[in-house]
Amino acid sequence: MNTNALALCDLYMVSDASLLDLPAIRRLEQACFPKDAYDFFTLLNLALSRNVLRLKAMVDNRLVGYLAGEVRDYDATGWVVTLGVLPSHTGCGIGHALLASAERAMKARITYVKLTVRRSNVQAIRLYDHCGYKWVSTIRGYYHDGEDGLIMEKNLTLT
Ligand SMILES: CC(C)(COP(=O)(O)OP(=O)(O)OC[C@H]1O[C@@H](n2cnc3c(N)ncnc32)[C@H](O)[C@@H]1OP(=O)(O)O)[C@@H](O)C(=O)NCCC(=O)NCCS
């Protein structure tokens, strides 16, 4: 946990993100994913798609966390497309809160939530593990630098 995490994250609020948040979301993506940040057009597409849930976490009027999840009605699955918390605000529950809020919001329409995570991303894997996600498969060389992607999923009917 960051030394000042409790003070920094004291009062965070999770709510729907809108198109107006796009510049802040772009900055957050670049800070959280130095190797894999989505480009502007991908983020714009996520901001405009009807089947995408968008949640932001705000501290003192500043966007410090973002989650986008695609709801696939045809197989009752929600995919976490991106989840990031600014490095200055990690370790105080914001990632967990975004994930839990997304699960609550999608629960009426889906059974499973799935995501892909880098094999080396220990922090994220630990968060998903704590939130009840299980490893289901590995995609060899999934990322552009050749790293494997782990698929993890959670069955919402078991929670
Ligand atoms: C992975 C990521 C989203 C986690 O976000 P986060 O806000 O730090 O997650 P949380 O704070 O909910 O949980 C992280 C840790 O803080 C702890 N924590 C949560 N709330 C806490 C609180 N109130 N007090 C003390 N500790 C707390 C959790 O138990 C967890 O501890 P652990 O790592 O020892 O198990 C964030 O590190 C990140 O954005 N990383 C870069 C982008 C990335 O990798 N995204 C995932 C791609 S798949």
PDB file of C-alpha atoms and ligand atoms in Angstrom:
ATOM      1  CA  MET A   1       0.000   0.000   0.000  1.00  0.00           C
ATOM      2  CA  ASN A   2       1.268   3.567  -0.731  1.00  0.00           C
ATOM      3  CA  THR A   3       2.459   5.463   2.329  1.00  0.00           C
ATOM      4  CA  ASN A   4      -0.151   8.174   1.912  1.00  0.00           C
ATOM      5  CA  ALA A   5      -2.788   5.955   0.369  1.00  0.00           C
ATOM      6  CA  LEU A   6      -5.406   6.384   3.057  1.00  0.00           C
ATOM      7  CA  ALA A   7      -5.186  10.177   2.894  1.00  0.00           C
ATOM      8  CA  LEU A   8      -5.080  10.226  -0.914  1.00  0.00           C
ATOM      9  CA  CYS A   9      -7.959   7.829  -1.337  1.00  0.00           C
ATOM     10  CA  ASP A  10      -9.973   8.959   1.650  1.00  0.00           C
ATOM     11  CA  LEU A  11     -13.119   9.865  -0.188  1.00  0.00           C
ATOM     12  CA  TYR A  12     -13.382   8.270  -3.571  1.00  0.00           C
ATOM     13  CA  MET A  13     -16.630   8.034  -5.455  1.00  0.00           C
ATOM     14  CA  VAL A  14     -17.524   5.527  -8.160  1.00  0.00           C
ATOM     15  CA  SER A  15     -19.988   6.659 -10.834  1.00  0.00           C
ATOM     16  CA  ASP A  16     -20.707   6.379 -14.548  1.00  0.00           C
ATOM     17  CA  ALA A  17     -18.059   7.863 -16.831  1.00  0.00           C
ATOM     18  CA  SER A  18     -19.111   9.968 -19.826  1.00  0.00           C
ATOM     19  CA  LEU A  19     -17.621  11.287 -23.032  1.00  0.00           C
ATOM     20  CA  LEU A  20     -16.517  14.386 -21.109  1.00  0.00           C
ATOM     21  CA  ASP A  21     -14.131  12.177 -19.114  1.00  0.00           C
ATOM     22  CA  LEU A  22     -12.299  11.013 -22.235  1.00  0.00           C
ATOM     23  CA  PRO A  23      -9.205  13.277 -21.875  1.00  0.00           C
ATOM     24  CA  ALA A  24      -8.726  12.194 -18.246  1.00  0.00           C
ATOM     25  CA  ILE A  25      -9.310   8.539 -19.163  1.00  0.00           C
ATOM     26  CA  ARG A  26      -6.666   8.802 -21.865  1.00  0.00           C
ATOM     27  CA  ARG A  27      -4.132  10.234 -19.405  1.00  0.00           C
ATOM     28  CA  LEU A  28      -4.976   7.492 -16.919  1.00  0.00           C
ATOM     29  CA  GLU A  29      -4.550   4.749 -19.557  1.00  0.00           C
ATOM     30  CA  GLN A  30      -1.110   6.086 -20.447  1.00  0.00           C
ATOM     31  CA  ALA A  31      -0.073   6.239 -16.796  1.00  0.00           C
ATOM     32  CA  CYS A  32      -1.393   2.764 -15.974  1.00  0.00           C
ATOM     33  CA  PHE A  33      -0.371   0.904 -19.137  1.00  0.00           C
ATOM     34  CA  PRO A  34       3.018   2.165 -20.353  1.00  0.00           C
ATOM     35  CA  LYS A  35       3.240  -0.785 -22.793  1.00  0.00           C
ATOM     36  CA  ASP A  36      -0.416  -1.387 -23.709  1.00  0.00           C
ATOM     37  CA  ALA A  37      -2.374   1.886 -23.424  1.00  0.00           C
ATOM     38  CA  TYR A  38      -5.390   1.978 -25.710  1.00  0.00           C
ATOM     39  CA  ASP A  39      -5.199   4.687 -28.347  1.00  0.00           C
ATOM     40  CA  PHE A  40      -7.626   7.606 -28.548  1.00  0.00           C
ATOM     41  CA  PHE A  41      -9.938   5.964 -31.095  1.00  0.00           C
ATOM     42  CA  THR A  42     -10.280   2.745 -29.090  1.00  0.00           C
ATOM     43  CA  LEU A  43     -11.125   4.778 -25.985  1.00  0.00           C
ATOM     44  CA  LEU A  44     -13.601   6.874 -27.999  1.00  0.00           C
ATOM     45  CA  ASN A  45     -15.217   3.707 -29.297  1.00  0.00           C
ATOM     46  CA  LEU A  46     -15.537   2.398 -25.726  1.00  0.00           C
ATOM     47  CA  ALA A  47     -17.025   5.752 -24.677  1.00  0.00           C
ATOM     48  CA  LEU A  48     -19.693   5.585 -27.392  1.00  0.00           C
ATOM     49  CA  SER A  49     -20.591   1.880 -27.544  1.00  0.00           C
ATOM     50  CA  ARG A  50     -24.040   1.007 -26.267  1.00  0.00           C
ATOM     51  CA  ASN A  51     -23.039  -2.377 -24.864  1.00  0.00           C
ATOM     52  CA  VAL A  52     -20.162  -1.006 -22.778  1.00  0.00           C
ATOM     53  CA  LEU A  53     -20.345  -0.171 -19.088  1.00  0.00           C
ATOM     54  CA  ARG A  54     -18.050   2.717 -18.089  1.00  0.00           C
ATOM     55  CA  LEU A  55     -17.222   3.499 -14.485  1.00  0.00           C
ATOM     56  CA  LYS A  56     -14.889   6.088 -13.036  1.00  0.00           C
ATOM     57  CA  ALA A  57     -13.485   6.651  -9.554  1.00  0.00           C
ATOM     58  CA  MET A  58     -13.064  10.280  -8.521  1.00  0.00           C
ATOM     59  CA  VAL A  59     -11.041  11.801  -5.692  1.00  0.00           C
ATOM     60  CA  ASP A  60     -11.297  15.564  -5.158  1.00  0.00           C
ATOM     61  CA  ASN A  61     -12.801  16.053  -8.612  1.00  0.00           C
ATOM     62  CA  ARG A  62      -9.933  14.143 -10.234  1.00  0.00           C
ATOM     63  CA  LEU A  63     -10.420  10.930 -12.193  1.00  0.00           C
ATOM     64  CA  VAL A  64      -8.143   8.358 -10.545  1.00  0.00           C
ATOM     65  CA  GLY A  65      -9.673   5.069 -11.702  1.00  0.00           C
ATOM     66  CA  TYR A  66     -11.527   3.747 -14.741  1.00  0.00           C
ATOM     67  CA  LEU A  67     -13.131   0.476 -15.772  1.00  0.00           C
ATOM     68  CA  ALA A  68     -14.785  -0.390 -19.070  1.00  0.00           C
ATOM     69  CA  GLY A  69     -16.700  -3.643 -19.400  1.00  0.00           C
ATOM     70  CA  GLU A  70     -18.354  -5.046 -22.494  1.00  0.00           C
ATOM     71  CA  VAL A  71     -21.680  -6.804 -21.945  1.00  0.00           C
ATOM     72  CA  ARG A  72     -22.213  -9.694 -24.353  1.00  0.00           C
ATOM     73  CA  ASP A  73     -25.840 -10.733 -24.167  1.00  0.00           C
ATOM     74  CA  TYR A  74     -25.356 -13.595 -26.653  1.00  0.00           C
ATOM     75  CA  ASP A  75     -23.261 -15.616 -24.198  1.00  0.00           C
ATOM     76  CA  ALA A  76     -24.280 -13.882 -20.958  1.00  0.00           C
ATOM     77  CA  THR A  77     -20.701 -12.741 -20.385  1.00  0.00           C
ATOM     78  CA  GLY A  78     -19.193  -9.447 -19.329  1.00  0.00           C
ATOM     79  CA  TRP A  79     -15.573  -8.752 -20.359  1.00  0.00           C
ATOM     80  CA  VAL A  80     -13.486  -6.304 -18.393  1.00  0.00           C
ATOM     81  CA  VAL A  81     -11.873  -4.459 -21.298  1.00  0.00           C
ATOM     82  CA  THR A  82      -9.747  -2.162 -19.161  1.00  0.00           C
ATOM     83  CA  LEU A  83      -9.258  -1.455 -15.465  1.00  0.00           C
ATOM     84  CA  GLY A  84      -6.751   1.066 -14.184  1.00  0.00           C
ATOM     85  CA  VAL A  85      -6.052   3.092 -11.060  1.00  0.00           C
ATOM     86  CA  LEU A  86      -3.470   5.893 -11.083  1.00  0.00           C
ATOM     87  CA  PRO A  87      -0.190   4.729  -9.474  1.00  0.00           C
ATOM     88  CA  SER A  88      -0.603   7.533  -6.902  1.00  0.00           C
ATOM     89  CA  HIS A  89      -3.919   6.022  -5.748  1.00  0.00           C
ATOM     90  CA  THR A  90      -3.356   2.264  -5.768  1.00  0.00           C
ATOM     91  CA  GLY A  91      -3.661   0.063  -2.686  1.00  0.00           C
ATOM     92  CA  CYS A  92      -6.706   1.586  -1.050  1.00  0.00           C
ATOM     93  CA  GLY A  93      -9.569  -0.344  -2.547  1.00  0.00           C
ATOM     94  CA  ILE A  94     -10.403   1.646  -5.676  1.00  0.00           C
ATOM     95  CA  GLY A  95      -9.681  -1.243  -8.060  1.00  0.00           C
ATOM     96  CA  HIS A  96     -11.795  -3.543  -5.945  1.00  0.00           C
ATOM     97  CA  ALA A  97     -14.616  -0.982  -5.745  1.00  0.00           C
ATOM     98  CA  LEU A  98     -14.660  -0.483  -9.536  1.00  0.00           C
ATOM     99  CA  LEU A  99     -14.748  -4.229 -10.130  1.00  0.00           C
ATOM    100  CA  ALA A 100     -17.483  -4.833  -7.551  1.00  0.00           C
ATOM    101  CA  SER A 101     -19.574  -1.963  -8.959  1.00  0.00           C
ATOM    102  CA  ALA A 102     -19.200  -3.352 -12.484  1.00  0.00           C
ATOM    103  CA  GLU A 103     -20.285  -6.810 -11.335  1.00  0.00           C
ATOM    104  CA  ARG A 104     -23.361  -5.335  -9.604  1.00  0.00           C
ATOM    105  CA  ALA A 105     -24.265  -3.282 -12.667  1.00  0.00           C
ATOM    106  CA  MET A 106     -23.924  -6.217 -15.083  1.00  0.00           C
ATOM    107  CA  LYS A 107     -25.337  -8.961 -12.882  1.00  0.00           C
ATOM    108  CA  ALA A 108     -28.906  -8.786 -14.207  1.00  0.00           C
ATOM    109  CA  ARG A 109     -27.710  -9.479 -17.764  1.00  0.00           C
ATOM    110  CA  ILE A 110     -24.764 -11.848 -17.420  1.00  0.00           C
ATOM    111  CA  THR A 111     -23.576 -14.977 -15.628  1.00  0.00           C
ATOM    112  CA  TYR A 112     -19.799 -14.734 -16.061  1.00  0.00           C
ATOM    113  CA  VAL A 113     -17.334 -11.879 -15.878  1.00  0.00           C
ATOM    114  CA  LYS A 114     -14.093 -12.544 -17.746  1.00  0.00           C
ATOM    115  CA  LEU A 115     -10.848 -10.707 -18.305  1.00  0.00           C
ATOM    116  CA  THR A 116      -7.351 -11.111 -19.697  1.00  0.00           C
ATOM    117  CA  VAL A 117      -4.291 -10.231 -17.644  1.00  0.00           C
ATOM    118  CA  ARG A 118      -0.548 -10.385 -18.294  1.00  0.00           C
ATOM    119  CA  ARG A 119       1.052 -13.402 -16.688  1.00  0.00           C
ATOM    120  CA  SER A 120       3.561 -11.078 -14.938  1.00  0.00           C
ATOM    121  CA  ASN A 121       0.947  -8.662 -13.549  1.00  0.00           C
ATOM    122  CA  VAL A 122       1.103  -9.907  -9.977  1.00  0.00           C
ATOM    123  CA  GLN A 123      -0.762  -6.915  -8.521  1.00  0.00           C
ATOM    124  CA  ALA A 124      -3.741  -7.299 -10.808  1.00  0.00           C
ATOM    125  CA  ILE A 125      -3.843 -11.097 -10.493  1.00  0.00           C
ATOM    126  CA  ARG A 126      -3.882 -10.772  -6.695  1.00  0.00           C
ATOM    127  CA  LEU A 127      -6.783  -8.308  -6.894  1.00  0.00           C
ATOM    128  CA  TYR A 128      -8.769 -10.614  -9.193  1.00  0.00           C
ATOM    129  CA  ASP A 129      -7.959 -13.573  -6.975  1.00  0.00           C
ATOM    130  CA  HIS A 130      -9.242 -11.702  -3.904  1.00  0.00           C
ATOM    131  CA  CYS A 131     -12.373 -10.752  -5.812  1.00  0.00           C
ATOM    132  CA  GLY A 132     -13.159 -14.398  -6.615  1.00  0.00           C
ATOM    133  CA  TYR A 133     -11.792 -14.734 -10.150  1.00  0.00           C
ATOM    134  CA  LYS A 134     -10.314 -18.083 -11.204  1.00  0.00           C
ATOM    135  CA  TRP A 135      -7.760 -18.824 -13.909  1.00  0.00           C
ATOM    136  CA  VAL A 136      -9.440 -20.710 -16.778  1.00  0.00           C
ATOM    137  CA  SER A 137      -6.965 -20.662 -19.653  1.00  0.00           C
ATOM    138  CA  THR A 138      -3.786 -19.167 -21.076  1.00  0.00           C
ATOM    139  CA  ILE A 139      -3.340 -17.524 -24.461  1.00  0.00           C
ATOM    140  CA  ARG A 140       0.287 -17.964 -25.480  1.00  0.00           C
ATOM    141  CA  GLY A 141       1.905 -14.757 -26.782  1.00  0.00           C
ATOM    142  CA  TYR A 142      -1.331 -12.780 -26.459  1.00  0.00           C
ATOM    143  CA  TYR A 143       0.361  -9.411 -25.901  1.00  0.00           C
ATOM    144  CA  HIS A 144       2.301  -7.590 -28.628  1.00  0.00           C
ATOM    145  CA  ASP A 145       5.615  -8.148 -26.818  1.00  0.00           C
ATOM    146  CA  GLY A 146       4.964 -11.896 -26.730  1.00  0.00           C
ATOM    147  CA  GLU A 147       3.851 -12.215 -23.112  1.00  0.00           C
ATOM    148  CA  ASP A 148       1.126 -14.745 -22.340  1.00  0.00           C
ATOM    149  CA  GLY A 149      -2.359 -13.601 -21.354  1.00  0.00           C
ATOM    150  CA  LEU A 150      -4.235 -15.374 -18.594  1.00  0.00           C
ATOM    151  CA  ILE A 151      -8.007 -15.580 -18.893  1.00  0.00           C
ATOM    152  CA  MET A 152      -9.711 -15.353 -15.518  1.00  0.00           C
ATOM    153  CA  GLU A 153     -13.416 -15.583 -14.829  1.00  0.00           C
ATOM    154  CA  LYS A 154     -15.970 -15.295 -12.064  1.00  0.00           C
ATOM    155  CA  ASN A 155     -19.380 -16.937 -11.966  1.00  0.00           C
ATOM    156  CA  LEU A 156     -21.722 -14.296 -10.570  1.00  0.00           C
ATOM    157  CA  THR A 157     -24.406 -16.842  -9.671  1.00  0.00           C
ATOM    158  CA  LEU A 158     -22.046 -18.283  -7.049  1.00  0.00           C
ATOM    159  CA  THR A 159     -21.647 -14.971  -5.187  1.00  0.00           C
TER     160      THR A 159
HETATM  161  C1  LIG B   1      -4.285  -3.644 -10.729  1.00  0.00           C
HETATM  162  C2  LIG B   1      -4.882  -2.342 -10.187  1.00  0.00           C
HETATM  163  C3  LIG B   1      -6.151  -2.005 -10.996  1.00  0.00           C
HETATM  164  C4  LIG B   1      -5.267  -2.523  -8.716  1.00  0.00           C
HETATM  165  O1  LIG B   1      -5.931  -1.350  -8.275  1.00  0.00           O
HETATM  166  P1  LIG B   1      -5.940  -0.940  -6.721  1.00  0.00           P
HETATM  167  O2  LIG B   1      -6.836   0.221  -6.582  1.00  0.00           O
HETATM  168  O3  LIG B   1      -4.550  -0.794  -6.234  1.00  0.00           O
HETATM  169  O4  LIG B   1      -6.602  -2.238  -6.067  1.00  0.00           O
HETATM  170  P2  LIG B   1      -7.087  -2.367  -4.550  1.00  0.00           P
HETATM  171  O5  LIG B   1      -6.579  -1.213  -3.748  1.00  0.00           O
HETATM  172  O6  LIG B   1      -8.538  -2.599  -4.568  1.00  0.00           O
HETATM  173  O7  LIG B   1      -6.376  -3.683  -4.081  1.00  0.00           O
HETATM  174  C5  LIG B   1      -4.963  -3.712  -4.041  1.00  0.00           C
HETATM  175  C6  LIG B   1      -4.453  -3.950  -2.629  1.00  0.00           C
HETATM  176  O8  LIG B   1      -4.869  -2.950  -1.705  1.00  0.00           O
HETATM  177  C7  LIG B   1      -5.467  -3.573  -0.530  1.00  0.00           C
HETATM  178  N1  LIG B   1      -6.501  -2.678  -0.002  1.00  0.00           N
HETATM  179  C8  LIG B   1      -7.679  -2.441  -0.551  1.00  0.00           C
HETATM  180  N2  LIG B   1      -8.382  -1.580   0.232  1.00  0.00           N
HETATM  181  C9  LIG B   1      -7.603  -1.279   1.264  1.00  0.00           C
HETATM  182  C10 LIG B   1      -7.751  -0.435   2.378  1.00  0.00           C
HETATM  183  N3  LIG B   1      -8.861   0.273   2.587  1.00  0.00           N
HETATM  184  N4  LIG B   1      -6.746  -0.363   3.246  1.00  0.00           N
HETATM  185  C11 LIG B   1      -5.617  -1.070   3.056  1.00  0.00           C
HETATM  186  N5  LIG B   1      -5.419  -1.874   1.995  1.00  0.00           N
HETATM  187  C12 LIG B   1      -6.392  -1.979   1.121  1.00  0.00           C
HETATM  188  C13 LIG B   1      -6.029  -4.816  -1.103  1.00  0.00           C
HETATM  189  O9  LIG B   1      -6.251  -5.820  -0.098  1.00  0.00           O
HETATM  190  C14 LIG B   1      -4.927  -5.221  -2.016  1.00  0.00           C
HETATM  191  O10 LIG B   1      -3.849  -5.671  -1.229  1.00  0.00           O
HETATM  192  P3  LIG B   1      -2.903  -6.827  -1.728  1.00  0.00           P
HETATM  193  O11 LIG B   1      -2.353  -6.364  -3.063  1.00  0.00           O
HETATM  194  O12 LIG B   1      -1.882  -6.952  -0.684  1.00  0.00           O
HETATM  195  O13 LIG B   1      -3.786  -8.011  -1.877  1.00  0.00           O
HETATM  196  C15 LIG B   1      -3.837  -1.180 -10.272  1.00  0.00           C
HETATM  197  O14 LIG B   1      -2.669  -1.589  -9.627  1.00  0.00           O
HETATM  198  C16 LIG B   1      -3.510  -0.757 -11.685  1.00  0.00           C
HETATM  199  O15 LIG B   1      -4.212   0.071 -12.267  1.00  0.00           O
HETATM  200  N6  LIG B   1      -2.425  -1.335 -12.255  1.00  0.00           N
HETATM  201  C17 LIG B   1      -1.955  -0.939 -13.592  1.00  0.00           C
HETATM  202  C18 LIG B   1      -2.956  -1.303 -14.658  1.00  0.00           C
HETATM  203  C19 LIG B   1      -3.307  -2.779 -14.608  1.00  0.00           C
HETATM  204  O16 LIG B   1      -2.439  -3.629 -14.499  1.00  0.00           O
HETATM  205  N7  LIG B   1      -4.622  -3.071 -14.724  1.00  0.00           N
HETATM  206  C20 LIG B   1      -5.119  -4.433 -14.779  1.00  0.00           C
HETATM  207  C21 LIG B   1      -5.019  -4.962 -16.172  1.00  0.00           C
HETATM  208  S1  LIG B   1      -5.627  -6.600 -16.331  1.00  0.00           S
END
